[in-house]
PDB file of C-alpha atoms in Angstrom:
ATOM      1  CA  PHE A 267      59.471  17.424  25.093  1.00  0.00           C
ATOM      2  CA  PRO A 268      60.768  20.896  24.406  1.00  0.00           C
ATOM      3  CA  VAL A 269      58.332  23.755  23.231  1.00  0.00           C
ATOM      4  CA  THR A 270      59.410  26.576  21.464  1.00  0.00           C
ATOM      5  CA  ILE A 271      57.102  29.781  21.221  1.00  0.00           C
ATOM      6  CA  LEU A 272      57.436  32.518  18.530  1.00  0.00           C
ATOM      7  CA  SER A 273      55.717  35.670  19.175  1.00  0.00           C
ATOM      8  CA  LEU A 274      54.641  38.029  16.234  1.00  0.00           C
ATOM      9  CA  GLN A 275      53.179  41.168  16.382  1.00  0.00           C
ATOM     10  CA  LEU A 276      51.433  42.650  13.097  1.00  0.00           C
ATOM     11  CA  THR A 277      51.930  46.097  12.134  1.00  0.00           C
ATOM     12  CA  GLN A 278      49.156  48.546  11.747  1.00  0.00           C
ATOM     13  CA  SER A 279      49.481  48.205   7.775  1.00  0.00           C
ATOM     14  CA  GLU A 280      49.464  44.426   7.965  1.00  0.00           C
ATOM     15  CA  LEU A 281      46.406  44.240  10.103  1.00  0.00           C
ATOM     16  CA  PRO A 282      43.878  44.674   7.126  1.00  0.00           C
ATOM     17  CA  TYR A 283      45.722  42.224   5.145  1.00  0.00           C
ATOM     18  CA  PHE A 284      45.414  39.582   7.685  1.00  0.00           C
ATOM     19  CA  ILE A 285      41.792  40.520   8.062  1.00  0.00           C
ATOM     20  CA  ALA A 286      41.482  39.895   4.160  1.00  0.00           C
ATOM     21  CA  PHE A 287      42.875  36.833   4.204  1.00  0.00           C
ATOM     22  CA  ALA A 288      41.206  35.626   7.093  1.00  0.00           C
ATOM     23  CA  TYR A 289      37.651  36.668   5.268  1.00  0.00           C
ATOM     24  CA  GLY A 290      38.887  34.905   2.182  1.00  0.00           C
ATOM     25  CA  LEU A 291      39.479  38.049   0.184  1.00  0.00           C
ATOM     26  CA  LEU A 292      43.508  37.145  -0.490  1.00  0.00           C
ATOM     27  CA  PRO A 293      44.883  34.167  -1.349  1.00  0.00           C
ATOM     28  CA  SER A 294      47.772  34.046   0.835  1.00  0.00           C
ATOM     29  CA  ILE A 295      49.608  36.584   2.596  1.00  0.00           C
ATOM     30  CA  ARG A 296      53.348  36.903   3.663  1.00  0.00           C
ATOM     31  CA  PHE A 297      54.779  39.228   6.481  1.00  0.00           C
ATOM     32  CA  GLU A 298      58.259  39.253   7.187  1.00  0.00           C
ATOM     33  CA  ASN A 299      61.101  41.366   8.445  1.00  0.00           C
ATOM     34  CA  HIS A 300      59.907  41.656  12.076  1.00  0.00           C
ATOM     35  CA  GLY A 301      62.567  42.474  15.048  1.00  0.00           C
ATOM     36  CA  ASP A 302      66.017  41.540  15.278  1.00  0.00           C
ATOM     37  CA  VAL A 303      65.992  38.249  13.915  1.00  0.00           C
ATOM     38  CA  GLY A 304      63.921  38.636  10.879  1.00  0.00           C
ATOM     39  CA  LYS A 305      60.760  37.007  12.279  1.00  0.00           C
ATOM     40  CA  TRP A 306      58.082  36.175   9.520  1.00  0.00           C
ATOM     41  CA  ILE A 307      54.833  34.422   8.937  1.00  0.00           C
ATOM     42  CA  GLU A 308      53.230  33.153   5.867  1.00  0.00           C
ATOM     43  CA  ILE A 309      49.703  31.947   5.807  1.00  0.00           C
ATOM     44  CA  GLU A 310      48.109  30.402   2.598  1.00  0.00           C
ATOM     45  CA  LEU A 311      45.391  27.759   2.111  1.00  0.00           C
ATOM     46  CA  GLN A 312      46.143  23.885   1.046  1.00  0.00           C
ATOM     47  CA  ALA A 313      44.132  21.123   0.317  1.00  0.00           C
ATOM     48  CA  GLN A 314      41.726  21.549   2.995  1.00  0.00           C
ATOM     49  CA  ARG A 315      43.226  23.622   5.930  1.00  0.00           C
ATOM     50  CA  TYR A 316      45.217  26.988   6.232  1.00  0.00           C
ATOM     51  CA  TYR A 317      49.147  26.326   6.981  1.00  0.00           C
ATOM     52  CA  VAL A 318      50.981  28.616   8.961  1.00  0.00           C
ATOM     53  CA  LYS A 319      54.458  28.969   8.756  1.00  0.00           C
ATOM     54  CA  LEU A 320      56.451  30.883  11.285  1.00  0.00           C
ATOM     55  CA  GLY A 321      60.538  31.720  11.064  1.00  0.00           C
ATOM     56  CA  SER A 322      63.409  33.913  11.476  1.00  0.00           C
ATOM     57  CA  ASN A 323      66.527  34.162   9.916  1.00  0.00           C
ATOM     58  CA  GLN A 324      67.919  31.902  12.855  1.00  0.00           C
ATOM     59  CA  LYS A 325      69.009  28.734  12.293  1.00  0.00           C
ATOM     60  CA  ASP A 326      66.383  26.137  12.813  1.00  0.00           C
ATOM     61  CA  SER A 327      63.438  28.425  13.274  1.00  0.00           C
ATOM     62  CA  LEU A 328      60.838  27.219  10.499  1.00  0.00           C
ATOM     63  CA  HIS A 329      57.726  26.093  12.238  1.00  0.00           C
ATOM     64  CA  ALA A 330      54.505  25.044   9.878  1.00  0.00           C
ATOM     65  CA  ILE A 331      51.252  24.176  11.922  1.00  0.00           C
ATOM     66  CA  PRO A 332      47.724  23.325   9.929  1.00  0.00           C
ATOM     67  CA  VAL A 333      44.825  25.561  11.032  1.00  0.00           C
ATOM     68  CA  GLY A 334      41.516  24.781  10.629  1.00  0.00           C
ATOM     69  CA  PHE A 335      38.814  27.031   9.049  1.00  0.00           C
ATOM     70  CA  ALA A 336      37.106  28.046  12.195  1.00  0.00           C
ATOM     71  CA  ASP A 337      40.264  28.680  13.802  1.00  0.00           C
ATOM     72  CA  LEU A 338      41.069  30.958  11.245  1.00  0.00           C
ATOM     73  CA  ALA A 339      37.793  32.626  11.608  1.00  0.00           C
ATOM     74  CA  MET A 340      37.991  33.203  15.264  1.00  0.00           C
ATOM     75  CA  PHE A 341      41.397  35.070  14.811  1.00  0.00           C
ATOM     76  CA  GLY A 342      39.916  36.875  11.755  1.00  0.00           C
ATOM     77  CA  ALA A 343      36.866  38.059  13.727  1.00  0.00           C
ATOM     78  CA  ILE A 344      39.331  38.992  16.714  1.00  0.00           C
ATOM     79  CA  ALA A 345      41.311  41.321  13.788  1.00  0.00           C
ATOM     80  CA  LEU A 346      38.448  42.810  12.563  1.00  0.00           C
ATOM     81  CA  ARG A 347      37.129  44.211  16.419  1.00  0.00           C
ATOM     82  CA  GLN A 348      40.874  45.346  17.079  1.00  0.00           C
ATOM     83  CA  TYR A 349      40.602  47.278  13.660  1.00  0.00           C
ATOM     84  CA  ALA A 350      37.345  48.694  14.009  1.00  0.00           C
ATOM     85  CA  LEU A 351      38.297  49.746  17.325  1.00  0.00           C
ATOM     86  CA  ASN A 352      41.495  51.372  16.322  1.00  0.00           C
ATOM     87  CA  PHE A 353      39.771  53.688  14.470  1.00  0.00           C
ATOM     88  CA  GLY A 354      36.262  54.019  16.064  1.00  0.00           C
ATOM     89  CA  ILE A 355      34.264  52.782  13.492  1.00  0.00           C
ATOM     90  CA  SER A 356      31.850  49.649  13.209  1.00  0.00           C
ATOM     91  CA  ALA A 357      33.319  45.873  12.307  1.00  0.00           C
ATOM     92  CA  ASP A 358      30.746  46.530   8.420  1.00  0.00           C
ATOM     93  CA  ALA A 359      32.345  49.359   8.033  1.00  0.00           C
ATOM     94  CA  ALA A 360      36.043  48.430   8.671  1.00  0.00           C
ATOM     95  CA  LEU A 361      35.447  45.455   6.741  1.00  0.00           C
ATOM     96  CA  GLU A 362      33.786  47.174   3.564  1.00  0.00           C
ATOM     97  CA  GLY A 363      36.528  49.302   3.606  1.00  0.00           C
ATOM     98  CA  ILE A 364      39.180  46.182   3.524  1.00  0.00           C
ATOM     99  CA  LYS A 365      36.995  44.471   0.667  1.00  0.00           C
ATOM    100  CA  VAL A 366      37.776  47.949  -1.389  1.00  0.00           C
ATOM    101  CA  MET A 367      41.727  47.597  -0.387  1.00  0.00           C
ATOM    102  CA  ALA A 368      42.202  44.021  -0.908  1.00  0.00           C
ATOM    103  CA  ASN A 369      40.362  44.038  -4.453  1.00  0.00           C
ATOM    104  CA  LEU A 370      42.603  47.119  -5.476  1.00  0.00           C
ATOM    105  CA  ALA A 371      45.759  45.586  -3.999  1.00  0.00           C
ATOM    106  CA  TYR A 372      45.094  41.998  -5.509  1.00  0.00           C
ATOM    107  CA  ASN A 373      44.539  43.400  -8.984  1.00  0.00           C
ATOM    108  CA  ALA A 374      47.746  45.285  -8.751  1.00  0.00           C
ATOM    109  CA  GLY A 375      49.813  42.585  -7.600  1.00  0.00           C
ATOM    110  CA  THR A 376      50.642  44.438  -4.706  1.00  0.00           C
ATOM    111  CA  TYR A 377      49.417  42.587  -1.812  1.00  0.00           C
ATOM    112  CA  PRO A 378      51.915  40.564   0.773  1.00  0.00           C
ATOM    113  CA  ALA A 379      51.617  37.492  -0.974  1.00  0.00           C
ATOM    114  CA  ALA A 380      52.965  33.721   0.005  1.00  0.00           C
ATOM    115  CA  ARG A 381      56.557  32.921  -1.485  1.00  0.00           C
ATOM    116  CA  LYS A 382      55.904  30.435  -4.566  1.00  0.00           C
TER     117      LYS A 382
END
């Protein structure tokens, strides 16, 4: 059967929001307007799994996959390590800063939330 591959890179400003979500600091995330075809990703907790939805502005591009807690934790750890390396700080220091950012963004209603 045919396999579809949709790659998406997070921007520098999206990375801390992804980390905050992966560490349970935000209830959902959505990043959009990537590339010429308007790629997007949305992740939220539904029931007992995370659901990752990927797509673009092209017809029939929606893909939804369940992701377990352990898998998202691994993705979060990889993202946190890269974020810390980007700034030459420890992962602990990076996570503390991300916690503050996530709290402020959540309380202000300005984080990139999944669509309702």
